[in-house]
Coordinates of C-alpha atoms and ligand atoms in Angstrom, one line a residue:
M1 CA 16.1 38.0 -19.5
S2 CA 16.5 36.5 -16.1
F3 CA 14.6 34.0 -13.8
A4 CA 13.1 37.0 -11.9
Q5 CA 10.6 37.6 -14.8
F6 CA 8.8 34.4 -13.7
K7 CA 8.0 35.5 -10.2
L8 CA 8.8 32.1 -8.9
D9 CA 8.5 31.7 -5.1
S10 CA 11.7 33.1 -3.7
R11 CA 12.6 29.8 -1.7
L12 CA 13.5 28.5 -5.3
N13 CA 16.3 31.1 -5.8
T14 CA 18.6 28.8 -3.5
G15 CA 18.3 26.0 -6.0
I16 CA 18.5 28.0 -9.1
K17 CA 21.6 29.8 -7.7
A18 CA 23.1 26.5 -6.5
E19 CA 22.8 25.0 -9.9
G20 CA 24.6 28.2 -11.5
Y21 CA 21.7 29.0 -13.7
V22 CA 21.8 32.8 -14.4
M23 CA 19.5 33.0 -17.4
P24 CA 16.7 30.7 -18.6
T25 CA 17.2 28.5 -21.6
P26 CA 14.7 29.1 -24.6
V27 CA 12.7 26.1 -23.5
Q28 CA 12.5 27.3 -20.0
S29 CA 11.5 30.8 -21.4
A30 CA 8.6 29.3 -23.3
S31 CA 7.4 26.7 -21.0
I32 CA 7.6 28.0 -17.5
P33 CA 4.9 30.7 -18.0
V34 CA 2.5 28.0 -19.6
I35 CA 3.0 25.6 -16.9
L36 CA 2.7 28.5 -14.2
R37 CA -0.7 29.3 -15.7
G38 CA -1.9 25.9 -14.9
D39 CA -2.3 24.9 -18.8
D40 CA -1.5 21.5 -20.1
M41 CA 1.6 21.3 -22.4
I42 CA 3.0 19.3 -25.0
G43 CA 6.9 19.8 -25.4
T44 CA 9.1 18.7 -28.1
A45 CA 12.3 19.9 -26.5
Q46 CA 15.0 17.5 -26.3
T47 CA 17.1 16.7 -23.2
G48 CA 20.2 18.9 -23.0
T49 CA 18.0 22.1 -23.6
G50 CA 17.3 22.6 -19.9
K51 CA 13.9 20.8 -20.2
T52 CA 14.1 19.2 -16.7
A53 CA 14.1 22.6 -15.0
A54 CA 11.6 23.9 -17.1
F55 CA 8.9 21.6 -15.8
V56 CA 10.4 21.3 -12.4
L57 CA 10.7 24.9 -11.4
P58 CA 7.1 25.7 -12.1
I59 CA 5.8 22.5 -10.5
L60 CA 7.9 23.3 -7.4
H61 CA 6.5 26.7 -7.2
R62 CA 3.1 25.4 -7.2
L63 CA 3.6 22.6 -4.8
L64 CA 4.9 25.4 -2.4
S65 CA 1.5 26.4 -1.8
G66 CA -0.9 23.6 -0.6
P67 CA -0.7 20.5 1.5
R68 CA 2.6 18.6 2.3
H69 CA 2.8 14.8 3.0
Q70 CA 0.8 13.8 -0.2
S71 CA 2.2 12.7 -3.5
R72 CA 1.0 15.6 -5.7
A73 CA 3.3 15.5 -8.7
L74 CA 4.1 12.3 -10.6
I75 CA 6.9 12.2 -13.3
L76 CA 6.7 9.1 -15.4
T77 CA 10.1 8.2 -17.3
P78 CA 11.1 5.4 -19.6
T79 CA 14.4 4.6 -17.8
R80 CA 15.8 4.3 -14.4
E81 CA 18.9 6.4 -15.2
L82 CA 16.5 9.2 -16.5
A83 CA 14.4 8.8 -13.3
E84 CA 17.8 9.3 -10.9
Q85 CA 18.7 12.4 -13.1
I86 CA 15.5 14.0 -12.6
H87 CA 15.2 13.1 -9.1
Q88 CA 18.6 14.7 -8.5
A89 CA 17.5 17.9 -10.4
V90 CA 14.5 18.0 -8.3
N91 CA 16.5 17.5 -5.0
S92 CA 18.9 20.3 -6.1
L93 CA 16.3 22.7 -7.2
S94 CA 14.1 22.2 -4.2
R95 CA 16.8 22.8 -1.6
G96 CA 15.7 25.0 1.2
T97 CA 11.9 24.2 0.4
G98 CA 11.3 21.0 2.4
L99 CA 9.7 19.3 -0.6
R100 CA 10.7 15.7 -1.0
S101 CA 11.1 13.4 -4.1
A102 CA 11.5 9.7 -4.5
T103 CA 12.4 7.5 -7.3
I104 CA 10.4 4.4 -8.0
Y105 CA 11.7 1.9 -10.3
G106 CA 12.5 -1.8 -10.8
G107 CA 15.7 -3.7 -10.2
V108 CA 16.1 -2.5 -6.6
P109 CA 14.5 -3.7 -3.4
P110 CA 11.0 -2.2 -3.0
A111 CA 11.2 -1.3 0.8
A112 CA 12.6 2.2 0.6
Q113 CA 10.2 3.1 -2.0
I114 CA 7.2 1.7 0.0
K115 CA 8.6 3.6 3.0
A116 CA 8.7 6.9 0.7
L117 CA 5.3 6.4 -0.8
R118 CA 3.8 5.9 2.6
S119 CA 5.4 9.0 4.0
G120 CA 3.6 10.9 1.2
V121 CA 6.7 12.5 -0.6
E122 CA 5.4 15.3 -2.6
I123 CA 7.1 14.4 -5.8
L124 CA 7.5 10.8 -7.4
V125 CA 9.8 10.2 -10.3
A126 CA 8.8 6.7 -11.7
C127 CA 9.2 4.1 -14.3
P128 CA 5.8 2.9 -15.1
G129 CA 6.3 -1.0 -14.4
R130 CA 7.4 -0.6 -10.7
L131 CA 4.8 2.2 -10.0
L132 CA 2.1 -0.1 -11.3
D133 CA 3.3 -3.0 -9.0
H134 CA 3.0 -0.5 -5.9
L135 CA -0.4 0.6 -7.1
D136 CA -1.4 -3.0 -7.4
Q137 CA -0.2 -3.8 -3.9
R138 CA -1.8 -0.5 -2.5
H139 CA 1.5 0.9 -1.6
A140 CA 1.0 4.0 -3.7
D141 CA -1.8 6.4 -3.6
L142 CA -2.2 8.9 -6.6
S143 CA -5.3 10.2 -5.5
H144 CA -3.8 13.6 -4.7
I145 CA -1.8 13.9 -8.1
E146 CA -2.1 17.4 -9.4
F147 CA 0.8 17.6 -11.9
L148 CA 1.6 14.5 -14.2
V149 CA 4.5 14.6 -16.3
L150 CA 5.1 12.1 -19.2
D151 CA 8.7 12.5 -20.1
E152 CA 10.0 11.0 -23.1
A153 CA 6.7 9.7 -24.0
D154 CA 7.7 8.3 -27.4
R155 CA 10.6 6.2 -25.7
M156 CA 8.0 4.9 -23.3
L157 CA 6.0 3.6 -26.2
D158 CA 9.0 2.1 -27.9
M159 CA 9.8 0.2 -24.7
G160 CA 6.4 -1.1 -24.6
F161 CA 5.2 0.9 -21.4
M162 CA 2.1 2.3 -22.9
P163 CA -0.3 -0.3 -21.4
S164 CA 1.1 0.6 -18.0
V165 CA 1.0 4.2 -18.4
R166 CA -2.8 4.0 -19.3
K167 CA -3.5 2.0 -16.3
I168 CA -1.7 4.7 -14.3
L169 CA -3.6 7.4 -16.1
Q170 CA -6.8 5.7 -14.7
R171 CA -5.4 6.1 -11.2
V172 CA -4.8 9.6 -11.2
P173 CA -7.5 12.3 -10.7
E174 CA -9.0 13.7 -13.6
R175 CA -8.5 17.3 -12.5
R176 CA -4.8 17.7 -12.9
Q177 CA -2.2 19.5 -15.0
T178 CA -0.6 17.3 -17.7
L179 CA 2.8 17.9 -19.3
L180 CA 3.9 15.6 -22.3
F181 CA 7.4 15.7 -23.8
S182 CA 8.3 13.6 -26.7
A183 CA 10.7 14.0 -29.6
T184 CA 8.2 12.3 -32.2
F185 CA 4.7 12.0 -32.4
P186 CA 3.5 8.8 -33.6
E187 CA -0.2 8.3 -33.8
E188 CA -0.2 6.4 -30.4
I189 CA 1.2 9.6 -28.8
E190 CA -1.2 12.0 -30.4
T191 CA -4.1 9.6 -29.3
L192 CA -2.6 9.5 -25.7
A193 CA -2.5 13.2 -25.7
R194 CA -6.1 13.7 -27.1
Q195 CA -7.4 11.3 -24.4
S196 CA -5.5 12.5 -21.4
M197 CA -4.9 16.2 -21.9
R198 CA -7.1 19.4 -21.9
R199 CA -6.3 21.9 -24.6
P200 CA -2.6 21.4 -24.5
E201 CA -0.4 24.3 -25.6
R202 CA 2.4 23.2 -28.0
I203 CA 5.9 24.4 -27.5
A204 CA 8.5 23.1 -30.2
L205 CA 12.0 23.8 -29.8
G206 CA 13.4 21.5 -32.3
L207 CA 16.6 19.8 -32.2
S208 CA 19.1 22.5 -31.7
A209 CA 22.3 22.4 -29.4
P210 CA 23.7 18.9 -30.0
V211 CA 23.3 19.3 -33.9
K212 CA 25.0 22.4 -34.0
T213 CA 28.1 21.6 -31.9
V214 CA 28.6 18.2 -33.2
S215 CA 30.6 17.1 -36.5
H216 CA 29.4 14.2 -38.0
A217 CA 31.3 11.6 -40.1
L218 CA 30.3 8.3 -41.6
Y219 CA 32.9 5.3 -41.9
P220 CA 31.7 3.0 -44.3
V221 CA 33.1 -0.4 -43.7
E222 CA 32.3 -4.1 -43.9
Q223 CA 30.6 -5.6 -41.0
H224 CA 33.3 -8.0 -40.0
L225 CA 35.8 -5.0 -39.8
K226 CA 33.7 -2.9 -37.3
L227 CA 35.6 -4.0 -34.3
P228 CA 39.1 -3.6 -35.7
L229 CA 38.1 0.0 -37.1
L230 CA 36.7 0.8 -33.8
L231 CA 40.0 -0.2 -32.2
A232 CA 41.9 1.8 -34.8
L233 CA 39.8 4.9 -34.3
L234 CA 40.2 4.9 -30.6
Q235 CA 44.0 4.5 -31.0
Q236 CA 44.3 7.3 -33.7
T237 CA 42.0 9.8 -31.8
E238 CA 42.6 11.7 -29.0
A239 CA 39.6 11.7 -27.1
G240 CA 38.1 12.5 -23.7
S241 CA 35.2 10.2 -22.8
V242 CA 33.9 8.1 -25.6
L243 CA 30.3 6.6 -25.8
V244 CA 30.0 3.7 -28.1
F245 CA 26.4 2.6 -29.2
T246 CA 25.8 -0.9 -30.4
R247 CA 22.3 -2.2 -31.6
T248 CA 21.6 -4.8 -29.0
R249 CA 22.8 -5.5 -25.7
H250 CA 24.6 -8.6 -26.6
R251 CA 26.5 -6.7 -29.0
A252 CA 27.2 -4.1 -26.3
Q253 CA 28.5 -6.7 -23.8
R254 CA 30.7 -8.2 -26.4
V255 CA 32.2 -5.2 -27.8
A256 CA 33.0 -3.8 -24.4
R257 CA 34.8 -7.1 -23.7
Q258 CA 36.7 -6.9 -26.6
I259 CA 37.7 -3.4 -26.2
G260 CA 38.6 -4.2 -22.6
Q261 CA 40.8 -7.0 -23.9
H262 CA 42.9 -4.2 -25.8
G263 CA 43.7 -2.4 -22.4
Y264 CA 41.1 0.2 -22.5
R265 CA 39.1 1.3 -19.2
V266 CA 35.6 0.4 -20.4
T267 CA 32.3 -0.4 -19.2
S268 CA 28.9 -1.3 -20.7
L269 CA 25.2 0.1 -20.2
H270 CA 22.4 -2.0 -21.3
S271 CA 19.5 -3.5 -19.8
D272 CA 20.8 -7.1 -19.1
R273 CA 22.8 -5.5 -16.3
T274 CA 21.5 -5.2 -12.8
Q275 CA 20.5 -1.7 -11.6
S276 CA 23.4 -1.4 -9.3
Q277 CA 25.8 -2.5 -12.4
R278 CA 24.0 0.1 -14.3
Q279 CA 24.6 2.7 -11.7
A280 CA 28.2 1.7 -11.2
A281 CA 28.8 2.0 -14.8
L282 CA 27.3 5.2 -15.0
Q283 CA 29.0 6.8 -12.0
G284 CA 32.4 5.3 -13.2
F285 CA 32.0 6.8 -16.8
R286 CA 30.9 10.2 -15.3
R287 CA 33.9 10.2 -12.9
G288 CA 36.2 9.2 -15.6
D289 CA 37.3 5.7 -14.1
F290 CA 36.1 4.3 -17.5
Q291 CA 37.1 6.2 -20.7
I292 CA 34.7 4.2 -22.8
M293 CA 31.1 3.2 -22.2
V294 CA 29.5 0.7 -24.7
A295 CA 25.7 1.1 -24.5
T296 CA 22.5 0.3 -26.2
D297 CA 20.0 3.1 -26.9
I298 CA 18.9 2.8 -23.3
A299 CA 21.8 5.4 -22.6
A300 CA 20.9 7.6 -25.7
R301 CA 18.3 9.4 -23.9
G302 CA 18.5 12.0 -21.4
L303 CA 21.7 11.3 -20.0
D304 CA 23.7 14.2 -19.1
V305 CA 27.2 13.2 -19.0
E306 CA 30.0 15.9 -19.4
S307 CA 33.3 15.4 -21.3
I308 CA 31.9 13.2 -23.8
S309 CA 34.2 14.0 -26.7
H310 CA 33.2 11.2 -29.1
V311 CA 29.9 9.3 -29.8
I312 CA 30.8 6.3 -32.1
N313 CA 27.7 4.4 -33.7
F314 CA 29.1 0.9 -33.9
D315 CA 25.8 0.3 -35.4
M316 CA 23.6 2.7 -37.1
P317 CA 20.5 3.3 -34.8
D318 CA 17.1 2.3 -36.0
T319 CA 15.5 5.7 -36.3
A320 CA 16.5 9.2 -37.1
D321 CA 15.4 10.4 -33.8
A322 CA 17.5 8.0 -32.1
Y323 CA 20.6 9.1 -34.1
I324 CA 20.0 12.7 -32.9
H325 CA 19.8 11.6 -29.2
R326 CA 22.8 9.4 -29.6
I327 CA 24.7 12.1 -30.9
G328 CA 23.4 14.7 -28.4
R329 CA 25.2 12.8 -25.7
T330 CA 28.3 14.7 -27.0
G331 CA 28.8 18.3 -28.1
R332 CA 27.0 19.6 -24.8
A333 CA 27.4 22.9 -23.2
E334 CA 29.7 25.1 -25.3
R335 CA 32.1 22.3 -26.5
S336 CA 32.2 20.5 -29.8
G337 CA 31.9 17.0 -30.1
D338 CA 32.6 14.2 -32.9
A339 CA 29.9 11.8 -33.8
Y340 CA 31.4 8.8 -36.0
T341 CA 29.0 6.3 -37.4
M342 CA 30.2 3.0 -38.9
T343 CA 27.8 2.1 -41.9
T344 CA 27.5 -0.8 -44.1
S345 CA 25.4 -1.2 -47.3
E346 CA 22.5 -2.1 -45.2
D347 CA 22.3 1.4 -43.8
N348 CA 22.0 3.4 -47.0
E349 CA 18.5 4.1 -46.6
M350 CA 19.0 5.6 -43.0
V351 CA 22.0 7.6 -44.2
R352 CA 19.8 9.2 -46.7
T353 CA 17.2 10.0 -44.3
L354 CA 19.8 11.6 -41.9
E355 CA 21.2 13.7 -44.8
K356 CA 17.9 15.0 -45.5
I357 CA 17.3 15.9 -42.0
M358 CA 20.7 17.5 -41.7
G359 CA 20.1 19.2 -45.1
K360 CA 23.7 18.3 -46.4
P361 CA 25.5 15.4 -47.2
L362 CA 27.3 13.5 -44.3
P363 CA 31.2 13.2 -45.0
R364 CA 32.3 9.7 -45.7
Q365 CA 35.7 9.2 -44.1
T366 CA 38.4 6.4 -44.5
L367 CA 40.9 5.9 -41.9
Q368 CA 44.5 6.0 -43.0
N369 CA 46.6 2.8 -42.6
F370 CA 43.5 0.8 -41.8
D371 CA 43.6 -2.4 -44.0
Y372 CA 39.8 -2.4 -45.4
Q373 CA 40.8 -5.5 -47.4
Q374 CA 41.1 -7.9 -44.3
A375 CA 39.1 -11.1 -45.2
A376 CA 36.0 -11.9 -43.3
P377 CA 36.5 -14.4 -40.4
P378 CA 34.5 -17.7 -40.4
K379 CA 31.0 -17.2 -39.0
R380 CA 30.6 -18.2 -35.5
P381 CA 27.3 -19.9 -34.8
D382 CA 26.4 -17.8 -31.7
E383 CA 26.8 -14.5 -33.5
Q384 CA 24.3 -13.2 -36.1
R385 CA 26.9 -10.7 -37.4
P386 CA 30.4 -12.1 -36.8
Q387 CA 33.1 -10.3 -35.1
T388 CA 35.6 -12.8 -34.0
R389 CA 38.7 -12.2 -32.0
S390 CA 40.9 -13.3 -34.9
S391 CA 39.6 -10.3 -36.8
M392 CA 41.3 -7.9 -34.3
P393 CA 44.7 -6.6 -34.6
R394 CA 46.8 -8.7 -32.1
R395 CA 48.0 -7.0 -29.1
S396 CA 49.4 -9.3 -26.3
T397 CA 50.7 -7.1 -23.6
A398 CA 49.5 -4.0 -21.8
S399 CA 52.7 -2.1 -23.0
Q400 CA 51.5 -2.7 -26.5
R401 CA 48.0 -1.2 -25.9
P402 CA 46.8 1.8 -27.7
A403 CA 47.5 5.2 -26.4
P404 CA 44.5 7.1 -27.3
Q405 CA 45.3 10.4 -25.5
R406 CA 48.6 10.7 -27.1
S407 CA 48.3 11.2 -30.8
G408 CA 45.8 11.7 -33.5
V409 CA 42.9 14.2 -33.6
R410 CA 42.8 16.6 -30.9
S411 CA 39.9 17.1 -28.7
N412 CA 38.8 20.4 -26.8
H413 CA 37.3 18.4 -24.1
P414 CA 38.8 18.4 -20.5
R415 CA 39.7 15.2 -18.9
P416 CA 37.4 14.3 -16.1
A417 CA 39.8 15.4 -13.5
E418 CA 40.3 18.9 -15.2
Q419 CA 36.5 18.8 -15.5
A420 CA 36.0 18.4 -11.8
Q421 CA 38.1 21.5 -11.3
R422 CA 35.9 23.8 -13.5
S423 CA 33.4 25.9 -11.4
R424 CA 29.9 24.9 -12.1
A425 CA 28.4 28.5 -12.7
P426 CA 30.4 29.6 -15.5
R427 CA 29.8 26.2 -17.3
A428 CA 26.0 26.5 -16.8
Q429 CA 25.9 30.1 -17.8
A430 CA 27.7 29.3 -21.1
R431 CA 25.6 26.4 -21.7
S432 CA 22.5 28.6 -21.7
I433 CA 23.9 31.0 -24.0
S434 CA 25.0 28.5 -26.5
Q435 CA 21.6 27.1 -26.7
Q436 CA 20.1 30.3 -27.2
Q437 CA 22.4 31.0 -30.2
A438 CA 21.7 27.6 -31.6
E439 CA 19.1 27.3 -34.3
P440 CA 17.0 24.5 -34.9
E441 CA 18.7 22.5 -37.9
A442 CA 16.4 19.6 -37.9
S443 CA 12.7 19.5 -38.5
T444 CA 11.1 17.4 -35.9
S445 CA 8.1 16.6 -38.2
V446 CA 10.7 15.0 -40.7
I447 CA 12.1 13.1 -37.8
A448 CA 8.7 12.2 -36.7
R449 CA 7.7 11.0 -40.0
W450 CA 10.9 8.7 -40.4
G451 CA 10.6 7.8 -36.6
R452 CA 7.1 6.3 -37.5
T453 CA 8.4 4.6 -40.6
L454 CA 11.3 2.8 -38.9
R455 CA 9.7 2.4 -35.4
S456 CA 8.5 -1.2 -36.4
R457 CA 12.2 -2.4 -36.2
R458 CA 11.9 -2.4 -32.4
R459 CA 14.5 -4.2 -30.4
T460 CA 15.0 -5.1 -26.8
L461 CA 17.6 -2.7 -25.5
Ligands
LIG501 P1 18.3 18.9 -19.4 O1 17.7 19.2 -20.6 O2 17.2 19.1 -18.2 O3 18.8 17.6 -19.3 O4 19.5 20.0 -18.8 C1 20.8 19.8 -19.4 C2 21.7 20.6 -18.5 O5 21.5 21.9 -18.6 C3 21.8 20.2 -17.1 O6 23.0 19.9 -16.6 C4 21.0 21.4 -16.5 O7 21.6 21.5 -15.0 C5 21.4 22.5 -17.3 N1 20.7 23.7 -17.4 C6 19.3 23.6 -17.1 N2 18.9 24.9 -17.1 C7 19.8 25.8 -17.2 C8 20.2 27.1 -17.1 N3 19.0 28.0 -17.1 N4 21.2 27.6 -17.4 C9 22.4 27.0 -17.3 N5 22.2 25.5 -17.4 C10 21.1 24.9 -17.3

């Protein structure tokens, strides 16, 4: 199996080679022929499976014949980070074709976007809100759109974008090809698909690679001991890059600050940060300038950051699919990753759900030499769930700070510097092979069901 089987325009070979893709991933083998045929498609493939190239390559192929200087493909995504990532993939895969792509999202000045829209870039990668602003102000013209991609549709629903998506749908031609990707299919998404797609073909590839290569552990702990436990885990674990998830942006900010006070290189990613802060955080984390990133679920979807050796759920996520997405940030490519989840008695129901999905009990761990009997500190009025500095082990000087890379659990993840030295091609090849070997372990329908049940617990990320 190679990319030659798809008979893609030869101008796309440059991009495919440059990306180091040798064999199509399973999701690419399944989707590319459907999209090339011009059929609408619903995909349940997760990010990390080669999903982006699965829709970008056939769209580019089809854009290569037809007019230029008109916006002909629109990719809607829930987050700015995902928009940037897709835009970069488009740029890379379309090199040598002359096709152009632009991102449209809020949090940045609109001038450059207006310029790109007026010049008729062929591919728009947009978050719904800002695109709608441009449409209202007549900066954007979607009357030539032939390809519409709704990426992470359930996430757009969760984030409250459905009314904007629906308005955008009214502004694109009825005669178009629509591709919808979603991890779960709550009623609203099914309705959207029924109303906006023509006899879509369904491609389901389950939740494979991340689950297979990640080892999971639960750390039962009292709420007030989460921070000391996190610090102890960091100290005792030899980790590459560590992604810590909290339930709210306030907690992300606070936990990042508190870890930082212990000498770690840490940043945070959540929607209270400006776009430039978010970009700087992500870039710094990717480069290895920050070893730890504390994030809300905004970072759980779609982000392709290599070298994450550990995902630590400081708070249990709201839904099973959010858990799968979070832990999917590690264990990427051929490497293994560890997912630690701190659980309190409130999380028992979700633990049972996850165990049902995994088809096995999740191991409960206790950390040796950690004092689980520490008393709860007095409640602070500004905190729903208290974690005060007095509950943390005291470390007054930098010389006393934890040395997470020297002792404890070994990680097979390269340091970011080592990472940069690795050639792209072998890595990419190995990734595609590891995904083909992986078997779906989690049933998306079970996840969908639980996603639906628990979706009501929405929070601002
Ligand atoms: P995605 O699911 O689109 O986020 O892709 C995850 C990662 O897989 C990205 O780093 C892609 O560059 C990489 N990738 C996509 N297709 C292939 C392929 N055929 N072979 C190797 N790597 C790939």
